[in-house]
Coordinates of C-alpha atoms in Angstrom, one line a residue:
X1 CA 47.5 229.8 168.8
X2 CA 50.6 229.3 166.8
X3 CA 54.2 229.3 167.9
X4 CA 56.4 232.0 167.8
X5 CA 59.2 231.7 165.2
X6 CA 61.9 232.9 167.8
X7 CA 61.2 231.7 171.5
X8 CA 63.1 234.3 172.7
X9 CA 62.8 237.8 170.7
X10 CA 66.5 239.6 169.5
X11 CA 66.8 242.4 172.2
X12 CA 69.3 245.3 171.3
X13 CA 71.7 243.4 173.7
X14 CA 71.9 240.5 171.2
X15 CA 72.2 243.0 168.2
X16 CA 75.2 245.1 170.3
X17 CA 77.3 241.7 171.2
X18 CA 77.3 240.7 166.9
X19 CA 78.2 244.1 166.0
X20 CA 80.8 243.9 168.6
X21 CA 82.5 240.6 168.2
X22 CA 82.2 241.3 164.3
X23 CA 83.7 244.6 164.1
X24 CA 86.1 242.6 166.4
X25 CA 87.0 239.9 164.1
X26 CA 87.6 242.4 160.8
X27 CA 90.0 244.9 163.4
X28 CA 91.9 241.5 164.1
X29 CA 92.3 240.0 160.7
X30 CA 93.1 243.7 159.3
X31 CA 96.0 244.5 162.4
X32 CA 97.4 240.9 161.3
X33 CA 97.7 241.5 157.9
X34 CA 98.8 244.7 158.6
X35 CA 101.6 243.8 161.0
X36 CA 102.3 241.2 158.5
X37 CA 102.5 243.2 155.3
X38 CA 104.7 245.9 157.0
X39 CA 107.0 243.3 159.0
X40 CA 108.5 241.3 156.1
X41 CA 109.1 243.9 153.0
X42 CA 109.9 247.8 153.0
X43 CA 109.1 247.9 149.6
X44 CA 112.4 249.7 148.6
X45 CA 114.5 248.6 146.3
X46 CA 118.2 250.8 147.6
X47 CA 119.2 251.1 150.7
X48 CA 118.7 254.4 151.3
X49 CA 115.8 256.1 148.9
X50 CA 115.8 259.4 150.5
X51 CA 119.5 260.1 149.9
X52 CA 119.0 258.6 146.2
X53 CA 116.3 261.3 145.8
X54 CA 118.5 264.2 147.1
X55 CA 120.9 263.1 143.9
X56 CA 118.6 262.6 141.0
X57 CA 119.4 265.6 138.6
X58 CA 123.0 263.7 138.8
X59 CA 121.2 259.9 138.3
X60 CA 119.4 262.0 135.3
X61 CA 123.2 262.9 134.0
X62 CA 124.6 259.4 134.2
X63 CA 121.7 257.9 132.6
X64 CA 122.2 260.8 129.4
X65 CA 125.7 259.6 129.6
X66 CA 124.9 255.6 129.3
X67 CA 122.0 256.6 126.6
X68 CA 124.9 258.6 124.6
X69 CA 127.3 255.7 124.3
X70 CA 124.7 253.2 122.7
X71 CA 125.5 250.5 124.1
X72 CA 123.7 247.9 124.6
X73 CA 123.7 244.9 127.1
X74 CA 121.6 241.5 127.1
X75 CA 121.8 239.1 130.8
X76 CA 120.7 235.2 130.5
X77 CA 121.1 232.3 133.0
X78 CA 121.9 229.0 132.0
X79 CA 120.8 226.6 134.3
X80 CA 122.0 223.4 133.0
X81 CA 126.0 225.0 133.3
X82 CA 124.6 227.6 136.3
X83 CA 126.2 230.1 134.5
X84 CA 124.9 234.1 133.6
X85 CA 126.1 235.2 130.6
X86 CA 126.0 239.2 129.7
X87 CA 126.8 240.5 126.2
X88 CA 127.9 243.9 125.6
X89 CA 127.5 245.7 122.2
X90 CA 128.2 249.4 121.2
X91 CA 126.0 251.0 118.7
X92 CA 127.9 249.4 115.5
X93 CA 126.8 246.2 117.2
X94 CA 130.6 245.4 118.3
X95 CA 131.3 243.6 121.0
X96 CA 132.8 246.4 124.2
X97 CA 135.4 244.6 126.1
X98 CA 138.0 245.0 128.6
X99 CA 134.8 246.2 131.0
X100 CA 135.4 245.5 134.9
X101 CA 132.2 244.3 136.2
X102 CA 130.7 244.2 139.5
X103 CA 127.0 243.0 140.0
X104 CA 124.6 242.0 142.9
X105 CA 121.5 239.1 142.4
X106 CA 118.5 239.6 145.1
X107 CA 115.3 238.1 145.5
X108 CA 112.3 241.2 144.5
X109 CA 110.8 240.2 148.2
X110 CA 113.4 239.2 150.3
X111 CA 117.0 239.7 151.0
X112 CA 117.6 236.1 152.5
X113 CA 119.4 235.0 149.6
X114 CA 121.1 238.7 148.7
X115 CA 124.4 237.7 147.0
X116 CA 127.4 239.8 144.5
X117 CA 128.7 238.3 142.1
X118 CA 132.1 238.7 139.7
X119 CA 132.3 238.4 135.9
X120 CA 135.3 237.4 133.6
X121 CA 135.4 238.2 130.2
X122 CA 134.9 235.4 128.7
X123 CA 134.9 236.2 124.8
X124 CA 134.9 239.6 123.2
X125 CA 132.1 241.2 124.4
X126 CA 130.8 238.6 127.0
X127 CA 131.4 238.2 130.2
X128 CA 130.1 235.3 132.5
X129 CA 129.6 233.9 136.2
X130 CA 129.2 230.5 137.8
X131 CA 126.4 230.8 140.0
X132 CA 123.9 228.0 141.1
X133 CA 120.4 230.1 141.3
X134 CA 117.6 228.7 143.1
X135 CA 114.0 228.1 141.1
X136 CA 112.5 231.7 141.2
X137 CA 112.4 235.7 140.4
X138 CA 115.9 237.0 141.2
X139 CA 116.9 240.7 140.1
X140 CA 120.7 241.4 138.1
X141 CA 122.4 244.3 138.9
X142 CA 125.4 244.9 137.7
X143 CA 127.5 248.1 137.2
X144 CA 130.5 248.3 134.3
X145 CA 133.7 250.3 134.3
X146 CA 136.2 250.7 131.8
X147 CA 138.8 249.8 134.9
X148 CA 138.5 248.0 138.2
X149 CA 137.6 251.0 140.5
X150 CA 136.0 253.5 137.8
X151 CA 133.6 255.4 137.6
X152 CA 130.4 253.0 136.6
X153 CA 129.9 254.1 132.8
X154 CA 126.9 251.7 132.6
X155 CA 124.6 249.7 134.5
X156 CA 122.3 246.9 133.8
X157 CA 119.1 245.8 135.8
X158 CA 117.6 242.5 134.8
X159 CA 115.3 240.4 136.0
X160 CA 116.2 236.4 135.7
X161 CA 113.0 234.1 136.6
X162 CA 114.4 229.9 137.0
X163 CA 112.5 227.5 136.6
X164 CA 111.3 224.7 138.9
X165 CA 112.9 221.5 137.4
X166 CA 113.6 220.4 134.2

């Protein structure tokens, strides 16, 4: 008589403990990533969505209003003199100037390395800021006024990537 392939045969005990222990595993592994993808980003991008939804017919307005001036604005970084430079023209292509600037940088996924920064005209039309960015995605925000403490009349939202090295 030949052998049996099993010695033992699989009894519904042995097919309830792997269902168990592998439904077990995948509830695990999912609550981790879970935990994990909820702990370290809200996925917002302001600080306070909801009340920035309660105002939108008046974000509407303001961006009519930038759209109507033609302007229009270009942001680089320069890593070699750590510098961003940002370059306003109106719709003749003349360079706007005399604009008080103020401007945030932030990480898309993080806000370990959240910083502001200030800008100084440097030419007619373009205004810079010595920052030293580290290799990466960072986002430029930065809000214009035609006086420090104005109204913003246009804002800018750019992403910068920096390299890794040379």
């Amino acid at each position: 008589m030949a052998a049996a392939p099993f010695p033992r045969s699989v009894t519904g005990r042995h097919v309830l403990i792997g269902l168990v222990i592998f439904f077990g595993v995948m509830f695990v592994a999912n609550g981790l990533l879970v935990y994990y993808a909820v702990s370290t980003f809200s996925g917002g991008d302001r600080p306070n969505p909801y009340r920035s939804g309660l105002n939108y017919n008046e974000t509407i307005a303001e961006a009519e209003q930038q759209a109507a001036l033609g302007w229009s604005a270009k942001a680089d970084y320069d890593e070699s003199a750590s510098r961003i430079t940002l370059q306003f023209t109106d719709a003749a292509s003349a360079p706007v100037t005399g604009l008080a600037l103020s401007g945030t940088l932030v990480r898309p996924a993080a806000d370990t390395d959240d910083r502001a920064v200030t800008f100084r005209e440097w030419r007619e039309g373009v205004y810079v800021s010595d920052v030293t960015l580290d290799p990466g995605n960072w986002v430029l925000s930065v809000e214009s006024s035609k006086q420090e403490g104005g109204l913003p009349v246009y804002r800018l939202k750019k992403r910068l990537i920096v390299a890794d090295g040379p």
